[in-house]
Amino acid sequence: WLKPPSPGVATSLLPSATMKLNIANPTTGCQKVYEIEDDKKLLPFFDKRMGAEVTGDTLGDEFKGYIFKIGGGNDKQGFPMKQGILCNHRVRLLFKKGMSCFRERRKGCRKRKSVRGCVVGPDLATLSLVLIKKGDEELPGLTDDSRPRRLGPKRASHIRKLFNLEKQDDVRKFVVRRQIGEKKKTKAPKIQRLVTPAMLQRKRYYRSQTRNRMILGKKLKEEYEKRVHEYKHEQKEARAAEVAKKKKHTK
């Protein structure tokens, strides 16, 4: 139980009971933060893991019918939640390259860090949610507005997936262009992994180069083995002639 604050202690330094819900709407690109002060509204989220889907009926009448997915969060000290750690407290793990919640500073280095488990609890300060299903009412600033992505996809397969294109369609005609400044000049990204005739010709050229090197190496090896065989035969004949000469002198 918490003791009442003494007269000399500022109440602003005490941990607050509010939890911030950072809700993101992928369809509109909007994001909004809600502060929840009543713990009873957050009870359906407690003891749920990251990736679980929870209804938002307890958050208020405006959230009725909404379904959210838990994306992560931070505790009151700022430590992030990590997927796969099945606890609701902090643990210290040894991180290496490729693991979440860690960025490699030097090549090959590992580091032991503190992270929060993936189970939601009352000690969280911020909980990240992703909107999965929309309810009956509109949420101002989250579902009634639309903020399109500033940049479109860059990879050829992602562009095909976005516009539902076939293999024979030209991807270059569907690149998302953006306007620069007040002028009518537009800018488009360079398409990555685009299969072009020049790329296929380059691939054929590299393969032919490899094939020619293999043929040349095989030919040089045969010539070398032939020359080694001739050299051994010459040495054998020279040795035999030398032995015959010595025998002749001894007689």
PDB file of C-alpha atoms in Angstrom:
ATOM      1  CA  TRP A   1       0.000   0.000   0.000  1.00  0.00           C
ATOM      2  CA  LEU A   2       1.205   3.455  -0.872  1.00  0.00           C
ATOM      3  CA  LYS A   3       1.687   5.899   1.979  1.00  0.00           C
ATOM      4  CA  PRO A   4       0.166   9.365   1.598  1.00  0.00           C
ATOM      5  CA  PRO A   5       2.707  11.910   0.347  1.00  0.00           C
ATOM      6  CA  SER A   6       4.425  13.993   2.956  1.00  0.00           C
ATOM      7  CA  PRO A   7       3.936  17.777   2.846  1.00  0.00           C
ATOM      8  CA  GLY A   8       7.460  18.350   1.546  1.00  0.00           C
ATOM      9  CA  VAL A   9       7.160  15.954  -1.429  1.00  0.00           C
ATOM     10  CA  ALA A  10       5.775  17.242  -4.700  1.00  0.00           C
ATOM     11  CA  THR A  11       2.832  15.193  -5.903  1.00  0.00           C
ATOM     12  CA  SER A  12       3.995  15.519  -9.521  1.00  0.00           C
ATOM     13  CA  LEU A  13       6.961  13.230  -8.750  1.00  0.00           C
ATOM     14  CA  LEU A  14       4.708  10.325  -7.753  1.00  0.00           C
ATOM     15  CA  PRO A  15       3.849   7.685 -10.428  1.00  0.00           C
ATOM     16  CA  SER A  16       0.566   8.450 -12.155  1.00  0.00           C
ATOM     17  CA  ALA A  17      -2.160   5.831 -12.468  1.00  0.00           C
ATOM     18  CA  THR A  18      -3.064   6.841 -16.024  1.00  0.00           C
ATOM     19  CA  MET A  19      -2.158   4.727 -19.033  1.00  0.00           C
ATOM     20  CA  LYS A  20      -1.780   6.122 -22.530  1.00  0.00           C
ATOM     21  CA  LEU A  21      -3.274   4.147 -25.410  1.00  0.00           C
ATOM     22  CA  ASN A  22      -1.501   4.884 -28.676  1.00  0.00           C
ATOM     23  CA  ILE A  23      -3.999   3.718 -31.319  1.00  0.00           C
ATOM     24  CA  ALA A  24      -2.935   3.477 -34.972  1.00  0.00           C
ATOM     25  CA  ASN A  25      -5.259   3.065 -37.940  1.00  0.00           C
ATOM     26  CA  PRO A  26      -3.360   1.500 -40.870  1.00  0.00           C
ATOM     27  CA  THR A  27      -6.167   2.080 -43.387  1.00  0.00           C
ATOM     28  CA  THR A  28      -6.234   5.881 -42.929  1.00  0.00           C
ATOM     29  CA  GLY A  29      -2.654   6.392 -41.729  1.00  0.00           C
ATOM     30  CA  CYS A  30      -3.859   8.275 -38.634  1.00  0.00           C
ATOM     31  CA  GLN A  31      -2.679   7.852 -35.056  1.00  0.00           C
ATOM     32  CA  LYS A  32      -4.076   9.169 -31.796  1.00  0.00           C
ATOM     33  CA  VAL A  33      -3.234   8.938 -28.090  1.00  0.00           C
ATOM     34  CA  TYR A  34      -5.949   8.447 -25.455  1.00  0.00           C
ATOM     35  CA  GLU A  35      -5.321   8.796 -21.721  1.00  0.00           C
ATOM     36  CA  ILE A  36      -7.253   6.299 -19.606  1.00  0.00           C
ATOM     37  CA  GLU A  37      -7.393   7.015 -15.870  1.00  0.00           C
ATOM     38  CA  ASP A  38      -9.868   4.298 -14.819  1.00  0.00           C
ATOM     39  CA  ASP A  39      -8.191   0.904 -14.368  1.00  0.00           C
ATOM     40  CA  LYS A  40     -11.523  -0.889 -14.756  1.00  0.00           C
ATOM     41  CA  LYS A  41     -11.631   0.146 -18.414  1.00  0.00           C
ATOM     42  CA  LEU A  42      -8.244  -1.515 -18.954  1.00  0.00           C
ATOM     43  CA  LEU A  43      -9.086  -4.843 -17.296  1.00  0.00           C
ATOM     44  CA  PRO A  44      -9.751  -6.685 -20.624  1.00  0.00           C
ATOM     45  CA  PHE A  45      -6.203  -5.789 -21.744  1.00  0.00           C
ATOM     46  CA  PHE A  46      -4.462  -7.131 -18.646  1.00  0.00           C
ATOM     47  CA  ASP A  47      -2.796 -10.574 -18.869  1.00  0.00           C
ATOM     48  CA  LYS A  48      -3.031 -10.443 -22.676  1.00  0.00           C
ATOM     49  CA  ARG A  49       0.047 -10.979 -24.827  1.00  0.00           C
ATOM     50  CA  MET A  50       1.399  -8.938 -27.703  1.00  0.00           C
ATOM     51  CA  GLY A  51      -0.461  -9.811 -30.892  1.00  0.00           C
ATOM     52  CA  ALA A  52      -3.719 -10.645 -29.081  1.00  0.00           C
ATOM     53  CA  GLU A  53      -6.973  -9.061 -30.275  1.00  0.00           C
ATOM     54  CA  VAL A  54      -9.119  -7.294 -27.664  1.00  0.00           C
ATOM     55  CA  THR A  55     -12.499  -5.591 -27.967  1.00  0.00           C
ATOM     56  CA  GLY A  56     -12.684  -1.921 -27.015  1.00  0.00           C
ATOM     57  CA  ASP A  57     -16.203  -1.920 -25.545  1.00  0.00           C
ATOM     58  CA  THR A  58     -14.952  -1.185 -22.000  1.00  0.00           C
ATOM     59  CA  LEU A  59     -13.021   1.917 -23.056  1.00  0.00           C
ATOM     60  CA  GLY A  60     -16.204   3.894 -23.687  1.00  0.00           C
ATOM     61  CA  ASP A  61     -19.400   4.074 -25.709  1.00  0.00           C
ATOM     62  CA  GLU A  62     -17.561   5.528 -28.714  1.00  0.00           C
ATOM     63  CA  PHE A  63     -15.328   2.405 -28.868  1.00  0.00           C
ATOM     64  CA  LYS A  64     -18.244  -0.028 -29.058  1.00  0.00           C
ATOM     65  CA  GLY A  65     -17.715  -2.634 -31.757  1.00  0.00           C
ATOM     66  CA  TYR A  66     -14.025  -1.807 -32.225  1.00  0.00           C
ATOM     67  CA  ILE A  67     -11.389  -4.550 -32.120  1.00  0.00           C
ATOM     68  CA  PHE A  68      -7.747  -3.729 -31.405  1.00  0.00           C
ATOM     69  CA  LYS A  69      -4.546  -5.749 -31.649  1.00  0.00           C
ATOM     70  CA  ILE A  70      -1.849  -5.237 -29.000  1.00  0.00           C
ATOM     71  CA  GLY A  71       1.312  -4.073 -30.756  1.00  0.00           C
ATOM     72  CA  GLY A  72       3.607  -3.326 -27.807  1.00  0.00           C
ATOM     73  CA  GLY A  73       4.216  -0.763 -25.116  1.00  0.00           C
ATOM     74  CA  ASN A  74       6.567   0.734 -22.558  1.00  0.00           C
ATOM     75  CA  ASP A  75       6.588   0.572 -18.792  1.00  0.00           C
ATOM     76  CA  LYS A  76       6.811   3.624 -16.545  1.00  0.00           C
ATOM     77  CA  GLN A  77      10.629   3.589 -16.716  1.00  0.00           C
ATOM     78  CA  GLY A  78      10.617   3.496 -20.523  1.00  0.00           C
ATOM     79  CA  PHE A  79      11.665  -0.121 -21.100  1.00  0.00           C
ATOM     80  CA  PRO A  80       9.967  -1.597 -24.212  1.00  0.00           C
ATOM     81  CA  MET A  81       7.925  -4.773 -24.391  1.00  0.00           C
ATOM     82  CA  LYS A  82       9.543  -7.645 -26.306  1.00  0.00           C
ATOM     83  CA  GLN A  83       7.610 -10.394 -28.037  1.00  0.00           C
ATOM     84  CA  GLY A  84       8.313 -13.943 -26.831  1.00  0.00           C
ATOM     85  CA  ILE A  85       9.106 -13.119 -23.183  1.00  0.00           C
ATOM     86  CA  LEU A  86       6.113 -14.656 -21.399  1.00  0.00           C
ATOM     87  CA  CYS A  87       6.067 -12.552 -18.227  1.00  0.00           C
ATOM     88  CA  ASN A  88       4.704  -9.221 -17.022  1.00  0.00           C
ATOM     89  CA  HIS A  89       7.901  -7.858 -15.481  1.00  0.00           C
ATOM     90  CA  ARG A  90      11.373  -6.781 -16.528  1.00  0.00           C
ATOM     91  CA  VAL A  91      14.170  -9.198 -17.471  1.00  0.00           C
ATOM     92  CA  ARG A  92      17.780  -8.803 -18.590  1.00  0.00           C
ATOM     93  CA  LEU A  93      18.708 -10.564 -21.813  1.00  0.00           C
ATOM     94  CA  LEU A  94      21.844 -10.874 -23.911  1.00  0.00           C
ATOM     95  CA  PHE A  95      21.118  -9.305 -27.303  1.00  0.00           C
ATOM     96  CA  LYS A  96      22.895  -9.761 -30.605  1.00  0.00           C
ATOM     97  CA  LYS A  97      22.379  -8.593 -34.175  1.00  0.00           C
ATOM     98  CA  GLY A  98      18.970  -9.403 -35.632  1.00  0.00           C
ATOM     99  CA  MET A  99      17.038  -9.336 -32.355  1.00  0.00           C
ATOM    100  CA  SER A 100      14.314  -6.768 -31.724  1.00  0.00           C
ATOM    101  CA  CYS A 101      14.881  -3.944 -29.202  1.00  0.00           C
ATOM    102  CA  PHE A 102      18.583  -3.894 -30.109  1.00  0.00           C
ATOM    103  CA  ARG A 103      20.717  -2.066 -32.693  1.00  0.00           C
ATOM    104  CA  GLU A 104      24.270  -3.246 -33.254  1.00  0.00           C
ATOM    105  CA  ARG A 105      26.816  -0.442 -32.755  1.00  0.00           C
ATOM    106  CA  ARG A 106      29.942  -2.437 -33.581  1.00  0.00           C
ATOM    107  CA  LYS A 107      30.227  -5.538 -35.711  1.00  0.00           C
ATOM    108  CA  GLY A 108      29.867  -8.743 -33.724  1.00  0.00           C
ATOM    109  CA  CYS A 109      29.193  -7.068 -30.377  1.00  0.00           C
ATOM    110  CA  ARG A 110      26.568  -8.336 -27.932  1.00  0.00           C
ATOM    111  CA  LYS A 111      24.935  -6.448 -25.094  1.00  0.00           C
ATOM    112  CA  ARG A 112      22.876  -7.327 -22.031  1.00  0.00           C
ATOM    113  CA  LYS A 113      19.803  -5.102 -21.768  1.00  0.00           C
ATOM    114  CA  SER A 114      16.638  -4.845 -19.713  1.00  0.00           C
ATOM    115  CA  VAL A 115      13.341  -5.354 -21.537  1.00  0.00           C
ATOM    116  CA  ARG A 116       9.745  -5.757 -20.433  1.00  0.00           C
ATOM    117  CA  GLY A 117       7.824  -9.006 -20.969  1.00  0.00           C
ATOM    118  CA  CYS A 118       5.092  -9.292 -23.596  1.00  0.00           C
ATOM    119  CA  VAL A 119       2.227  -9.738 -21.094  1.00  0.00           C
ATOM    120  CA  VAL A 120       0.201  -6.566 -20.446  1.00  0.00           C
ATOM    121  CA  GLY A 121       0.012  -5.353 -16.848  1.00  0.00           C
ATOM    122  CA  PRO A 122      -0.892  -2.266 -14.810  1.00  0.00           C
ATOM    123  CA  ASP A 123       2.753  -1.123 -14.667  1.00  0.00           C
ATOM    124  CA  LEU A 124       2.707   0.016 -18.298  1.00  0.00           C
ATOM    125  CA  ALA A 125       2.755   3.718 -19.090  1.00  0.00           C
ATOM    126  CA  THR A 126       1.995   3.384 -22.818  1.00  0.00           C
ATOM    127  CA  LEU A 127       0.196   0.633 -24.719  1.00  0.00           C
ATOM    128  CA  SER A 128       0.335   0.544 -28.511  1.00  0.00           C
ATOM    129  CA  LEU A 129      -2.804  -0.720 -30.258  1.00  0.00           C
ATOM    130  CA  VAL A 130      -3.597  -1.318 -33.913  1.00  0.00           C
ATOM    131  CA  LEU A 131      -7.156  -0.928 -35.189  1.00  0.00           C
ATOM    132  CA  ILE A 132      -8.347  -4.223 -36.676  1.00  0.00           C
ATOM    133  CA  LYS A 133     -12.116  -3.740 -36.964  1.00  0.00           C
ATOM    134  CA  LYS A 134     -14.033  -0.481 -37.027  1.00  0.00           C
ATOM    135  CA  GLY A 135     -17.105   0.020 -34.836  1.00  0.00           C
ATOM    136  CA  ASP A 136     -20.358   1.872 -35.412  1.00  0.00           C
ATOM    137  CA  GLU A 137     -19.254   5.368 -34.391  1.00  0.00           C
ATOM    138  CA  GLU A 138     -16.474   7.463 -35.848  1.00  0.00           C
ATOM    139  CA  LEU A 139     -13.460   8.351 -33.708  1.00  0.00           C
ATOM    140  CA  PRO A 140     -12.418  11.965 -34.406  1.00  0.00           C
ATOM    141  CA  GLY A 141      -8.836  12.199 -35.543  1.00  0.00           C
ATOM    142  CA  LEU A 142      -8.544   8.449 -36.080  1.00  0.00           C
ATOM    143  CA  THR A 143     -11.220   7.171 -38.468  1.00  0.00           C
ATOM    144  CA  ASP A 144     -12.825  10.311 -39.900  1.00  0.00           C
ATOM    145  CA  ASP A 145      -9.617  11.656 -41.467  1.00  0.00           C
ATOM    146  CA  SER A 146      -7.263  10.209 -44.062  1.00  0.00           C
ATOM    147  CA  ARG A 147      -3.525  10.775 -44.268  1.00  0.00           C
ATOM    148  CA  PRO A 148      -2.126   8.954 -47.297  1.00  0.00           C
ATOM    149  CA  ARG A 149       1.426   7.712 -47.274  1.00  0.00           C
ATOM    150  CA  ARG A 150       3.948  10.262 -48.446  1.00  0.00           C
ATOM    151  CA  LEU A 151       5.964   7.660 -50.352  1.00  0.00           C
ATOM    152  CA  GLY A 152       4.731   4.714 -52.381  1.00  0.00           C
ATOM    153  CA  PRO A 153       6.328   1.278 -52.645  1.00  0.00           C
ATOM    154  CA  LYS A 154       9.746   1.059 -54.264  1.00  0.00           C
ATOM    155  CA  ARG A 155      10.242  -2.662 -54.879  1.00  0.00           C
ATOM    156  CA  ALA A 156       8.754  -4.116 -58.069  1.00  0.00           C
ATOM    157  CA  SER A 157       6.959  -6.975 -56.288  1.00  0.00           C
ATOM    158  CA  HIS A 158       5.422  -4.540 -53.767  1.00  0.00           C
ATOM    159  CA  ILE A 159       4.115  -2.338 -56.586  1.00  0.00           C
ATOM    160  CA  ARG A 160       2.546  -5.396 -58.243  1.00  0.00           C
ATOM    161  CA  LYS A 161       0.943  -6.361 -54.959  1.00  0.00           C
ATOM    162  CA  LEU A 162      -0.445  -2.859 -54.363  1.00  0.00           C
ATOM    163  CA  PHE A 163      -2.065  -2.520 -57.796  1.00  0.00           C
ATOM    164  CA  ASN A 164      -2.823  -6.252 -58.250  1.00  0.00           C
ATOM    165  CA  LEU A 165      -0.771  -6.454 -61.459  1.00  0.00           C
ATOM    166  CA  GLU A 166       0.046  -9.461 -63.578  1.00  0.00           C
ATOM    167  CA  LYS A 167       3.545 -10.587 -64.490  1.00  0.00           C
ATOM    168  CA  GLN A 168       3.354  -9.169 -68.015  1.00  0.00           C
ATOM    169  CA  ASP A 169       2.225  -5.677 -66.850  1.00  0.00           C
ATOM    170  CA  ASP A 170       4.757  -2.843 -66.965  1.00  0.00           C
ATOM    171  CA  VAL A 171       5.541  -1.835 -63.377  1.00  0.00           C
ATOM    172  CA  ARG A 172       7.112   1.469 -64.446  1.00  0.00           C
ATOM    173  CA  LYS A 173       3.711   2.897 -65.392  1.00  0.00           C
ATOM    174  CA  PHE A 174       2.334   2.386 -61.865  1.00  0.00           C
ATOM    175  CA  VAL A 175       5.040   4.066 -59.779  1.00  0.00           C
ATOM    176  CA  VAL A 176       3.607   6.493 -57.189  1.00  0.00           C
ATOM    177  CA  ARG A 177       4.915   9.964 -58.035  1.00  0.00           C
ATOM    178  CA  ARG A 178       4.966  12.864 -55.595  1.00  0.00           C
ATOM    179  CA  GLN A 179       4.929  16.587 -56.264  1.00  0.00           C
ATOM    180  CA  ILE A 180       7.902  18.729 -55.269  1.00  0.00           C
ATOM    181  CA  GLY A 181       7.115  22.146 -53.808  1.00  0.00           C
ATOM    182  CA  GLU A 182       4.681  24.492 -55.467  1.00  0.00           C
ATOM    183  CA  LYS A 183       5.912  23.619 -58.946  1.00  0.00           C
ATOM    184  CA  LYS A 184       4.301  20.908 -61.016  1.00  0.00           C
ATOM    185  CA  LYS A 185       7.515  18.917 -61.029  1.00  0.00           C
ATOM    186  CA  THR A 186       7.094  15.336 -59.814  1.00  0.00           C
ATOM    187  CA  LYS A 187       9.550  12.832 -58.454  1.00  0.00           C
ATOM    188  CA  ALA A 188       9.463   9.029 -58.491  1.00  0.00           C
ATOM    189  CA  PRO A 189      11.672   6.461 -56.772  1.00  0.00           C
ATOM    190  CA  LYS A 190      14.013   4.142 -58.624  1.00  0.00           C
ATOM    191  CA  ILE A 191      12.338   0.754 -58.888  1.00  0.00           C
ATOM    192  CA  GLN A 192      14.321  -1.987 -57.173  1.00  0.00           C
ATOM    193  CA  ARG A 193      14.557  -5.607 -58.396  1.00  0.00           C
ATOM    194  CA  LEU A 194      13.063  -4.667 -61.742  1.00  0.00           C
ATOM    195  CA  VAL A 195      13.611  -7.318 -64.431  1.00  0.00           C
ATOM    196  CA  THR A 196      14.618  -5.489 -67.633  1.00  0.00           C
ATOM    197  CA  PRO A 197      16.143  -6.695 -70.935  1.00  0.00           C
ATOM    198  CA  ALA A 198      19.426  -5.012 -69.968  1.00  0.00           C
ATOM    199  CA  MET A 199      19.486  -6.908 -66.661  1.00  0.00           C
ATOM    200  CA  LEU A 200      18.782 -10.224 -68.433  1.00  0.00           C
ATOM    201  CA  GLN A 201      21.528  -9.482 -70.992  1.00  0.00           C
ATOM    202  CA  ARG A 202      23.941  -8.672 -68.142  1.00  0.00           C
ATOM    203  CA  LYS A 203      23.028 -11.941 -66.440  1.00  0.00           C
ATOM    204  CA  ARG A 204      23.618 -13.885 -69.668  1.00  0.00           C
ATOM    205  CA  TYR A 205      26.953 -12.113 -70.117  1.00  0.00           C
ATOM    206  CA  TYR A 206      28.102 -13.008 -66.592  1.00  0.00           C
ATOM    207  CA  ARG A 207      27.098 -16.638 -67.132  1.00  0.00           C
ATOM    208  CA  SER A 208      28.933 -16.795 -70.465  1.00  0.00           C
ATOM    209  CA  GLN A 209      32.028 -15.285 -68.826  1.00  0.00           C
ATOM    210  CA  THR A 210      31.915 -17.959 -66.128  1.00  0.00           C
ATOM    211  CA  ARG A 211      31.429 -20.683 -68.739  1.00  0.00           C
ATOM    212  CA  ASN A 212      34.351 -19.385 -70.829  1.00  0.00           C
ATOM    213  CA  ARG A 213      36.606 -19.289 -67.763  1.00  0.00           C
ATOM    214  CA  MET A 214      35.711 -22.901 -66.976  1.00  0.00           C
ATOM    215  CA  ILE A 215      36.465 -24.003 -70.549  1.00  0.00           C
ATOM    216  CA  LEU A 216      39.761 -22.083 -70.574  1.00  0.00           C
ATOM    217  CA  GLY A 217      40.766 -23.522 -67.209  1.00  0.00           C
ATOM    218  CA  LYS A 218      40.000 -27.039 -68.424  1.00  0.00           C
ATOM    219  CA  LYS A 219      42.061 -26.469 -71.579  1.00  0.00           C
ATOM    220  CA  LEU A 220      45.011 -25.046 -69.623  1.00  0.00           C
ATOM    221  CA  LYS A 221      44.899 -27.978 -67.237  1.00  0.00           C
ATOM    222  CA  GLU A 222      45.055 -30.472 -70.100  1.00  0.00           C
ATOM    223  CA  GLU A 223      47.997 -28.630 -71.655  1.00  0.00           C
ATOM    224  CA  TYR A 224      49.792 -28.537 -68.301  1.00  0.00           C
ATOM    225  CA  GLU A 225      49.292 -32.259 -67.693  1.00  0.00           C
ATOM    226  CA  LYS A 226      50.500 -32.972 -71.230  1.00  0.00           C
ATOM    227  CA  ARG A 227      53.614 -30.849 -70.698  1.00  0.00           C
ATOM    228  CA  VAL A 228      54.324 -32.533 -67.320  1.00  0.00           C
ATOM    229  CA  HIS A 229      54.078 -35.945 -68.993  1.00  0.00           C
ATOM    230  CA  GLU A 230      56.505 -34.835 -71.740  1.00  0.00           C
ATOM    231  CA  TYR A 231      58.923 -33.394 -69.173  1.00  0.00           C
ATOM    232  CA  LYS A 232      58.952 -36.635 -67.176  1.00  0.00           C
ATOM    233  CA  HIS A 233      59.561 -38.622 -70.363  1.00  0.00           C
ATOM    234  CA  GLU A 234      62.454 -36.323 -71.313  1.00  0.00           C
ATOM    235  CA  GLN A 235      63.979 -36.624 -67.840  1.00  0.00           C
ATOM    236  CA  LYS A 236      63.651 -40.400 -68.008  1.00  0.00           C
ATOM    237  CA  GLU A 237      65.410 -40.532 -71.382  1.00  0.00           C
ATOM    238  CA  ALA A 238      68.166 -38.193 -70.195  1.00  0.00           C
ATOM    239  CA  ARG A 239      68.712 -40.329 -67.092  1.00  0.00           C
ATOM    240  CA  ALA A 240      68.855 -43.489 -69.168  1.00  0.00           C
ATOM    241  CA  ALA A 241      71.390 -41.902 -71.550  1.00  0.00           C
ATOM    242  CA  GLU A 242      73.544 -40.810 -68.606  1.00  0.00           C
ATOM    243  CA  VAL A 243      73.503 -44.308 -67.086  1.00  0.00           C
ATOM    244  CA  ALA A 244      74.397 -45.843 -70.446  1.00  0.00           C
ATOM    245  CA  LYS A 245      77.319 -43.406 -70.823  1.00  0.00           C
ATOM    246  CA  LYS A 246      78.699 -44.338 -67.389  1.00  0.00           C
ATOM    247  CA  LYS A 247      78.479 -48.055 -68.192  1.00  0.00           C
ATOM    248  CA  LYS A 248      80.351 -47.468 -71.443  1.00  0.00           C
ATOM    249  CA  HIS A 249      83.212 -45.682 -69.662  1.00  0.00           C
ATOM    250  CA  THR A 250      83.530 -48.413 -67.024  1.00  0.00           C
ATOM    251  CA  LYS A 251      84.071 -51.048 -69.697  1.00  0.00           C
TER     252      LYS A 251
END
